[in-house]
Tab-separated table of N, CA and C in Angstrom:
chain	number	residue	atom	x	y	z
A	150	SER	N	-6.780	4.973	36.802
A	150	SER	CA	-5.934	4.496	35.850
A	150	SER	C	-6.699	3.968	34.733
A	151	LYS	N	-5.888	3.918	33.639
A	151	LYS	CA	-6.621	3.419	32.389
A	151	LYS	C	-7.224	2.023	32.495
A	152	VAL	N	-6.617	1.036	33.141
A	152	VAL	CA	-7.319	-0.360	33.358
A	152	VAL	C	-8.497	-0.141	34.102
A	153	GLY	N	-8.439	0.539	35.263
A	153	GLY	CA	-9.728	0.781	36.064
A	153	GLY	C	-10.904	1.253	35.202
A	154	GLU	N	-10.527	2.317	34.253
A	154	GLU	CA	-11.584	2.925	33.454
A	154	GLU	C	-12.066	1.899	32.459
A	155	THR	N	-11.132	1.200	31.966
A	155	THR	CA	-11.597	0.116	30.780
A	155	THR	C	-12.465	-0.946	31.561
A	156	THR	N	-12.099	-1.445	32.847
A	156	THR	CA	-12.901	-2.256	33.480
A	156	THR	C	-14.443	-1.637	33.877
A	157	LYS	N	-14.354	-0.420	34.226
A	157	LYS	CA	-15.492	0.306	34.569
A	157	LYS	C	-16.563	0.218	33.210
A	158	ASN	N	-15.884	0.649	32.091
A	158	ASN	CA	-16.677	0.675	30.881
A	158	ASN	C	-17.250	-0.696	30.430
A	159	ARG	N	-16.453	-1.622	30.716
A	159	ARG	CA	-17.017	-2.782	30.497
A	159	ARG	C	-18.195	-3.316	31.340
A	160	ARG	N	-17.952	-3.084	32.381
A	160	ARG	CA	-18.936	-3.511	33.440
A	160	ARG	C	-20.213	-2.711	33.043
A	161	HIS	N	-20.064	-1.445	32.792
A	161	HIS	CA	-21.303	-0.721	32.317
A	161	HIS	C	-21.867	-1.050	31.137
A	162	GLU	N	-21.098	-1.564	30.176
A	162	GLU	CA	-21.450	-2.094	28.852
A	162	GLU	C	-22.245	-3.349	29.082
A	163	ALA	N	-21.783	-4.263	29.951
A	163	ALA	CA	-22.350	-5.621	30.322
A	163	ALA	C	-23.782	-5.238	31.087
A	164	GLN	N	-23.969	-4.349	31.942
A	164	GLN	CA	-25.000	-4.117	32.639
A	164	GLN	C	-26.151	-3.468	31.724
A	165	ARG	N	-25.638	-2.624	30.704
A	165	ARG	CA	-26.682	-2.198	29.657
A	165	ARG	C	-27.250	-3.316	28.994
A	166	ALA	N	-26.384	-4.197	28.560
A	166	ALA	CA	-26.752	-5.308	27.683
A	166	ALA	C	-27.751	-6.193	28.314
A	167	ILE	N	-27.334	-6.512	29.665
A	167	ILE	CA	-28.215	-7.404	30.366
A	167	ILE	C	-29.748	-6.574	30.871
A	168	SER	N	-29.566	-5.393	30.891
A	168	SER	CA	-30.964	-4.894	31.236
A	168	SER	C	-31.679	-4.732	30.089
A	169	ALA	N	-31.295	-4.754	28.812
A	169	ALA	CA	-32.001	-4.850	27.571
A	169	ALA	C	-32.508	-6.133	27.176
A	170	LEU	N	-32.029	-7.085	27.815
A	170	LEU	CA	-32.441	-8.553	27.611
A	170	LEU	C	-34.020	-8.836	28.223
A	171	ASP	N	-34.740	-9.281	27.349
A	171	ASP	CA	-35.962	-9.733	27.801
A	171	ASP	C	-35.952	-11.367	27.746
A	172	PRO	N	-35.775	-12.138	28.905
A	172	PRO	CA	-35.637	-13.706	28.682
A	172	PRO	C	-36.814	-14.172	27.931
A	173	ASN	N	-38.020	-13.649	27.966
A	173	ASN	CA	-39.298	-14.292	27.306
A	173	ASN	C	-39.118	-14.015	25.783
A	174	ARG	N	-38.414	-13.089	25.283
A	174	ARG	CA	-38.323	-12.778	23.991
A	174	ARG	C	-37.135	-13.812	23.453
A	175	ILE	N	-36.195	-14.026	24.047
A	175	ILE	CA	-34.993	-14.838	23.400
A	175	ILE	C	-35.123	-16.400	23.759
A	176	LYS	N	-36.115	-16.803	24.639
A	176	LYS	CA	-36.389	-18.161	24.972
A	176	LYS	C	-36.843	-18.839	23.625
A	177	GLY	N	-36.239	-20.095	23.430
A	177	GLY	CA	-36.796	-20.835	22.398
A	177	GLY	C	-38.126	-21.198	22.195
A	178	ARG	N	-38.663	-20.765	21.172
A	178	ARG	CA	-40.124	-21.104	20.910
A	178	ARG	C	-40.263	-22.354	20.340
A	179	LEU	N	-40.491	-23.548	21.291
A	179	LEU	CA	-40.546	-24.746	20.847
A	179	LEU	C	-41.971	-25.431	21.152
A	180	GLN	N	-42.206	-26.233	20.316
A	180	GLN	CA	-43.460	-27.262	20.518
A	180	GLN	C	-43.075	-28.549	20.387
A	181	THR	N	-43.502	-29.392	21.263
A	181	THR	CA	-43.300	-30.868	21.107
A	181	THR	C	-44.377	-31.548	20.346
A	182	HIS	N	-44.023	-32.724	19.807
A	182	HIS	CA	-44.998	-33.383	19.008
A	182	HIS	C	-46.279	-33.705	20.076
A	183	ASP	N	-46.094	-34.070	21.338
A	183	ASP	CA	-47.201	-34.569	22.085
A	183	ASP	C	-47.774	-33.170	22.917
A	184	LYS	N	-47.263	-32.113	22.582
A	184	LYS	CA	-47.791	-30.742	23.170
A	184	LYS	C	-47.590	-30.809	24.554
A	185	VAL	N	-46.253	-31.122	25.075
A	185	VAL	CA	-46.127	-31.168	26.601
A	185	VAL	C	-45.295	-29.914	26.812
A	186	GLU	N	-45.947	-28.966	27.514
A	186	GLU	CA	-45.408	-27.587	27.658
A	186	GLU	C	-44.205	-27.615	28.539
A	187	ALA	N	-44.202	-28.574	29.440
A	187	ALA	CA	-42.814	-28.611	30.294
A	187	ALA	C	-41.626	-29.014	29.588
A	188	ALA	N	-41.713	-30.080	28.673
A	188	ALA	CA	-40.567	-30.490	27.848
A	188	ALA	C	-40.175	-29.097	26.965
A	189	ALA	N	-41.246	-28.545	26.430
A	189	ALA	CA	-40.883	-27.271	25.563
A	189	ALA	C	-40.212	-26.088	26.305
A	190	GLU	N	-40.635	-25.941	27.510
A	190	GLU	CA	-40.124	-24.963	28.482
A	190	GLU	C	-38.543	-25.426	28.849
A	191	TYR	N	-38.341	-26.701	29.183
A	191	TYR	CA	-37.055	-27.145	29.427
A	191	TYR	C	-35.949	-27.151	28.323
A	192	PHE	N	-36.388	-27.538	27.044
A	192	PHE	CA	-35.533	-27.405	25.959
A	192	PHE	C	-35.431	-25.982	25.443
A	193	GLY	N	-36.493	-25.076	25.503
A	193	GLY	CA	-36.462	-23.885	25.212
A	193	GLY	C	-35.484	-22.990	25.936
A	194	HIS	N	-35.247	-23.424	27.161
A	194	HIS	CA	-34.302	-22.753	28.137
A	194	HIS	C	-32.902	-23.140	27.630
A	195	PHE	N	-32.571	-24.341	27.061
A	195	PHE	CA	-31.247	-24.597	26.648
A	195	PHE	C	-31.006	-24.032	25.153
A	196	CYS	N	-32.035	-23.739	24.495
A	196	CYS	CA	-32.000	-22.924	23.150
A	196	CYS	C	-31.582	-21.509	23.577
A	197	MET	N	-32.096	-20.996	24.496
A	197	MET	CA	-31.783	-19.570	24.971
A	197	MET	C	-30.311	-19.426	25.361
A	198	LEU	N	-29.898	-20.475	26.120
A	198	LEU	CA	-28.605	-20.412	26.658
A	198	LEU	C	-27.555	-20.678	25.644
A	199	MET	N	-27.744	-21.563	24.570
A	199	MET	CA	-26.940	-21.755	23.503
A	199	MET	C	-26.910	-20.435	22.596
A	200	HIS	N	-27.939	-19.684	22.406
A	200	HIS	CA	-27.877	-18.579	21.683
A	200	HIS	C	-27.050	-17.546	22.414
A	201	LEU	N	-27.414	-17.210	23.727
A	201	LEU	CA	-26.418	-16.469	24.482
A	201	LEU	C	-24.887	-16.778	24.314
A	202	GLU	N	-24.643	-17.968	24.344
A	202	GLU	CA	-23.318	-18.401	24.354
A	202	GLU	C	-22.754	-18.106	23.042
A	203	HIS	N	-23.464	-18.306	21.971
A	203	HIS	CA	-22.999	-17.903	20.607
A	203	HIS	C	-22.642	-16.451	20.474
A	204	MET	N	-23.693	-15.604	21.005
A	204	MET	CA	-23.387	-14.143	20.989
A	204	MET	C	-22.262	-13.782	21.731
A	205	GLU	N	-21.839	-14.336	22.806
A	205	GLU	CA	-20.661	-14.021	23.504
A	205	GLU	C	-19.506	-14.590	22.770
A	206	GLU	N	-19.436	-15.682	22.102
A	206	GLU	CA	-18.234	-16.047	21.355
A	206	GLU	C	-18.056	-15.067	20.232
A	207	LEU	N	-19.053	-14.645	19.608
A	207	LEU	CA	-18.979	-13.718	18.486
A	207	LEU	C	-18.408	-12.383	19.059
A	208	ARG	N	-18.778	-11.821	20.152
A	208	ARG	CA	-18.170	-10.785	20.883
A	208	ARG	C	-16.701	-10.884	21.188
A	209	GLN	N	-16.265	-12.119	21.675
A	209	GLN	CA	-14.911	-12.240	21.938
A	209	GLN	C	-14.113	-12.264	20.761
A	210	ILE	N	-14.573	-12.930	19.548
A	210	ILE	CA	-13.784	-12.924	18.426
A	210	ILE	C	-13.842	-11.490	17.754
A	211	LYS	N	-14.773	-10.762	17.858
A	211	LYS	CA	-14.758	-9.237	17.348
A	211	LYS	C	-13.555	-8.671	18.223
A	212	ARG	N	-13.717	-8.653	19.504
A	212	ARG	CA	-12.806	-8.007	20.436
A	212	ARG	C	-11.179	-8.323	20.192
A	213	ARG	N	-11.055	-9.862	20.017
A	213	ARG	CA	-9.795	-10.159	19.755
A	213	ARG	C	-9.236	-9.687	18.445
A	214	THR	N	-10.000	-9.702	17.334
A	214	THR	CA	-9.399	-9.273	16.144
A	214	THR	C	-9.401	-7.744	15.999
A	215	GLN	N	-10.000	-6.948	16.745
A	215	GLN	CA	-9.788	-5.608	16.879
A	215	GLN	C	-8.467	-5.246	17.643
A	216	ARG	N	-8.238	-6.082	18.776
A	216	ARG	CA	-7.011	-5.683	19.616
A	216	ARG	C	-5.788	-6.116	19.250
A	217	LEU	N	-5.550	-7.471	18.741
A	217	LEU	CA	-4.356	-7.932	18.457
A	217	LEU	C	-3.809	-7.659	17.051
A	218	PRO	N	-2.466	-7.442	16.964
A	218	PRO	CA	-1.965	-7.057	15.699
A	218	PRO	C	-1.997	-8.201	14.701
A	219	GLU	N	-1.989	-7.904	13.379
A	219	GLU	CA	-2.270	-9.065	12.331
A	219	GLU	C	-1.228	-10.206	12.522
A	220	MET	N	0.034	-9.998	12.793
A	220	MET	CA	0.963	-11.083	12.971
A	220	MET	C	0.676	-11.974	13.980
A	221	GLU	N	-0.091	-11.466	15.178
A	221	GLU	CA	-0.276	-12.375	16.194
A	221	GLU	C	-1.620	-13.100	15.963
A	222	LEU	N	-2.574	-12.469	15.178
A	222	LEU	CA	-3.780	-13.213	14.720
A	222	LEU	C	-3.336	-14.334	13.792
A	223	SER	N	-2.371	-14.160	12.924
A	223	SER	CA	-1.885	-15.210	12.008
A	223	SER	C	-1.310	-16.310	12.787
A	224	ARG	N	-0.511	-15.992	13.785
A	224	ARG	CA	0.371	-16.835	14.583
A	224	ARG	C	-0.702	-17.916	15.432
A	225	LEU	N	-1.892	-17.260	15.816
A	225	LEU	CA	-2.717	-17.945	16.723
A	225	LEU	C	-3.679	-18.849	15.859
A	226	GLY	N	-3.766	-18.627	14.479
A	226	GLY	CA	-4.578	-19.251	13.679
A	226	GLY	C	-5.772	-18.484	13.291
A	227	TRP	N	-5.918	-17.258	13.579
A	227	TRP	CA	-7.226	-16.544	13.415
A	227	TRP	C	-7.241	-15.986	12.058
A	228	CYS	N	-6.113	-15.800	11.034
A	228	CYS	CA	-6.339	-15.272	9.896
A	228	CYS	C	-5.052	-15.880	9.107
A	229	LEU	N	-5.084	-15.720	7.772
A	229	LEU	CA	-3.934	-16.142	6.887
A	229	LEU	C	-3.508	-14.866	6.309
A	230	ASP	N	-2.174	-14.856	5.936
A	230	ASP	CA	-1.569	-13.562	5.168
A	230	ASP	C	-0.850	-14.046	4.032
A	231	GLY	N	-0.912	-13.202	3.010
A	231	GLY	CA	-0.009	-13.220	1.917
A	231	GLY	C	-0.417	-14.561	0.969
A	232	LEU	N	-1.565	-14.935	0.813
A	232	LEU	CA	-2.180	-15.838	0.105
A	232	LEU	C	-2.351	-15.481	-1.370
A	233	PRO	N	-1.621	-16.076	-2.311
A	233	PRO	CA	-1.808	-15.748	-3.818
A	233	PRO	C	-3.038	-16.165	-4.251
A	234	CYS	N	-3.827	-15.223	-4.924
A	234	CYS	CA	-5.064	-15.701	-5.645
A	234	CYS	C	-4.901	-16.497	-7.019
A	235	THR	N	-5.447	-17.772	-6.929
A	235	THR	CA	-5.297	-18.587	-8.121
A	235	THR	C	-6.434	-18.483	-9.103
A	236	GLY	N	-7.453	-18.035	-8.649
A	236	GLY	CA	-8.472	-17.809	-9.722
A	236	GLY	C	-9.727	-16.971	-9.090
A	237	VAL	N	-10.437	-16.244	-10.059
A	237	VAL	CA	-11.809	-15.602	-9.672
A	237	VAL	C	-12.805	-16.210	-10.519
A	238	PHE	N	-13.714	-16.498	-9.788
A	238	PHE	CA	-14.897	-17.392	-10.676
A	238	PHE	C	-16.306	-17.129	-10.002
A	239	GLY	N	-17.286	-17.568	-10.591
A	239	GLY	CA	-18.555	-17.701	-9.936
A	239	GLY	C	-19.205	-16.357	-9.717
A	240	ARG	N	-19.183	-15.330	-10.786
A	240	ARG	CA	-19.822	-14.067	-10.626
A	240	ARG	C	-21.278	-14.178	-10.582
A	241	ARG	N	-21.975	-13.625	-9.599
A	241	ARG	CA	-23.397	-13.424	-9.510
A	241	ARG	C	-23.808	-12.126	-9.673
A	242	GLU	N	-24.976	-12.011	-10.396
A	242	GLU	CA	-25.507	-10.762	-10.578
A	242	GLU	C	-26.207	-10.344	-9.147
A	243	PRO	N	-26.546	-9.148	-9.130
A	243	PRO	CA	-27.118	-8.531	-7.961
A	243	PRO	C	-28.488	-9.271	-7.882
A	244	LYS	N	-28.906	-9.664	-6.742
A	244	LYS	CA	-30.212	-10.239	-6.330
A	244	LYS	C	-31.285	-9.317	-6.405
A	245	LYS	N	-31.117	-8.246	-5.872
A	245	LYS	CA	-32.349	-7.236	-5.904
A	245	LYS	C	-32.087	-5.802	-6.759
A	246	VAL	N	-33.017	-5.219	-7.094
A	246	VAL	CA	-32.821	-4.096	-7.823
A	246	VAL	C	-32.153	-2.876	-7.008
A	247	SER	N	-31.225	-2.392	-7.429
A	247	SER	CA	-30.582	-1.325	-6.404
A	247	SER	C	-31.235	0.031	-6.449
A	248	ILE	N	-31.137	0.633	-5.362
A	248	ILE	CA	-31.555	2.108	-5.281
A	248	ILE	C	-30.864	2.874	-6.279
A	249	ILE	N	-31.456	3.925	-6.859
A	249	ILE	CA	-30.722	4.807	-7.643
A	249	ILE	C	-29.645	5.479	-6.901
A	250	GLY	N	-28.346	5.524	-7.358
A	250	GLY	CA	-27.234	6.008	-6.736
A	250	GLY	C	-26.499	4.962	-5.973
A	251	TRP	N	-26.951	3.873	-5.718
A	251	TRP	CA	-26.375	2.763	-4.987
A	251	TRP	C	-26.133	1.520	-5.831
A	252	GLU	N	-25.155	1.518	-6.412
A	252	GLU	CA	-24.779	0.324	-7.438
A	252	GLU	C	-24.325	-0.800	-6.641
A	253	ASP	N	-25.072	-1.987	-7.107
A	253	ASP	CA	-24.656	-3.391	-6.459
A	253	ASP	C	-23.787	-3.848	-7.481
A	254	PRO	N	-22.611	-4.187	-7.320
A	254	PRO	CA	-21.931	-4.807	-8.358
A	254	PRO	C	-22.070	-6.433	-8.422
A	255	GLY	N	-22.880	-7.003	-7.633
A	255	GLY	CA	-22.922	-8.481	-7.417
A	255	GLY	C	-21.743	-8.941	-6.659
A	256	SER	N	-21.367	-10.233	-6.783
A	256	SER	CA	-20.437	-11.003	-5.957
A	256	SER	C	-19.693	-11.760	-6.948
A	257	GLU	N	-18.457	-12.011	-6.423
A	257	GLU	CA	-17.442	-13.070	-7.079
A	257	GLU	C	-16.924	-13.904	-6.036
A	258	MET	N	-16.427	-15.087	-6.488
A	258	MET	CA	-15.800	-15.995	-5.415
A	258	MET	C	-14.361	-15.992	-5.952
A	259	GLY	N	-13.483	-16.313	-5.049
A	259	GLY	CA	-12.001	-16.453	-5.536
A	259	GLY	C	-11.325	-17.513	-4.850
A	260	ALA	N	-10.356	-18.040	-5.417
A	260	ALA	CA	-9.595	-19.230	-4.835
A	260	ALA	C	-8.186	-18.837	-4.475
A	261	LEU	N	-7.930	-18.968	-3.147
A	261	LEU	CA	-6.507	-18.638	-2.574
A	261	LEU	C	-5.652	-20.014	-2.542
A	262	ALA	N	-4.422	-19.836	-2.810
A	262	ALA	CA	-3.449	-20.834	-2.730
A	262	ALA	C	-2.900	-21.016	-1.222
A	263	LEU	N	-3.005	-22.232	-0.592
A	263	LEU	CA	-2.386	-22.202	0.778
A	263	LEU	C	-1.091	-22.938	0.666
A	264	PRO	N	-0.169	-22.342	1.483
A	264	PRO	CA	1.113	-22.962	1.401
A	264	PRO	C	1.144	-24.348	2.053
A	265	PRO	N	2.118	-25.281	1.631
A	265	PRO	CA	2.072	-26.586	2.208
A	265	PRO	C	2.175	-26.713	3.638
A	266	SER	N	2.913	-25.698	4.330
A	266	SER	CA	3.238	-25.754	5.634
A	266	SER	C	1.946	-25.416	6.489
A	267	VAL	N	0.736	-24.985	5.965
A	267	VAL	CA	-0.441	-24.814	6.699
A	267	VAL	C	-0.916	-25.975	7.509
A	268	SER	N	-0.959	-25.742	8.805
A	268	SER	CA	-1.638	-26.748	9.623
A	268	SER	C	-3.035	-26.504	9.961
A	269	PHE	N	-3.987	-27.265	9.144
A	269	PHE	CA	-5.435	-27.087	9.423
A	269	PHE	C	-5.880	-27.285	10.885
A	270	ASP	N	-5.272	-27.904	11.726
A	270	ASP	CA	-5.348	-28.100	13.136
A	270	ASP	C	-5.267	-26.912	13.972
A	271	ARG	N	-4.381	-26.057	13.483
A	271	ARG	CA	-4.160	-24.787	14.152
A	271	ARG	C	-5.157	-23.700	13.809
A	272	LEU	N	-5.901	-23.954	12.640
A	272	LEU	CA	-6.629	-22.736	12.122
A	272	LEU	C	-7.977	-22.802	13.114
A	273	LYS	N	-8.528	-21.678	13.050
A	273	LYS	CA	-9.725	-21.421	14.022
A	273	LYS	C	-10.919	-21.475	13.095
A	274	PHE	N	-10.856	-21.661	11.714
A	274	PHE	CA	-12.011	-21.806	10.832
A	274	PHE	C	-11.889	-22.963	9.887
A	275	LYS	N	-12.994	-23.509	9.490
A	275	LYS	CA	-13.104	-24.591	8.770
A	275	LYS	C	-12.649	-24.425	7.282
A	276	ARG	N	-12.371	-25.534	6.614
A	276	ARG	CA	-12.064	-25.599	5.314
A	276	ARG	C	-13.109	-25.118	4.367
């Protein structure tokens, strides 16, 4: 069945990701002021766990935004739709010299108007 195949693919993807991890490479590289190695190892362990948790959160967000329709994402507070642009400002020139044939137009910032009915408590991103 399709569900079983999806589960099998996820399991295979997880096993591949875990086998590619080297705990010593992602462990926090900490040094304490008093050079106590045990304390650095202890807190380095938690830094590694926080990093893995952050990576998992990003994976879940990516998966959710790819699977759910736009209206559902909007209803859940993961995106806003139909916001009018009130202004464009802050044009920045490109930071680097571009490669011939690859034009870098720089960047601009824009302001969007939020409707009065927006509940910031429901949004999944910060102001």
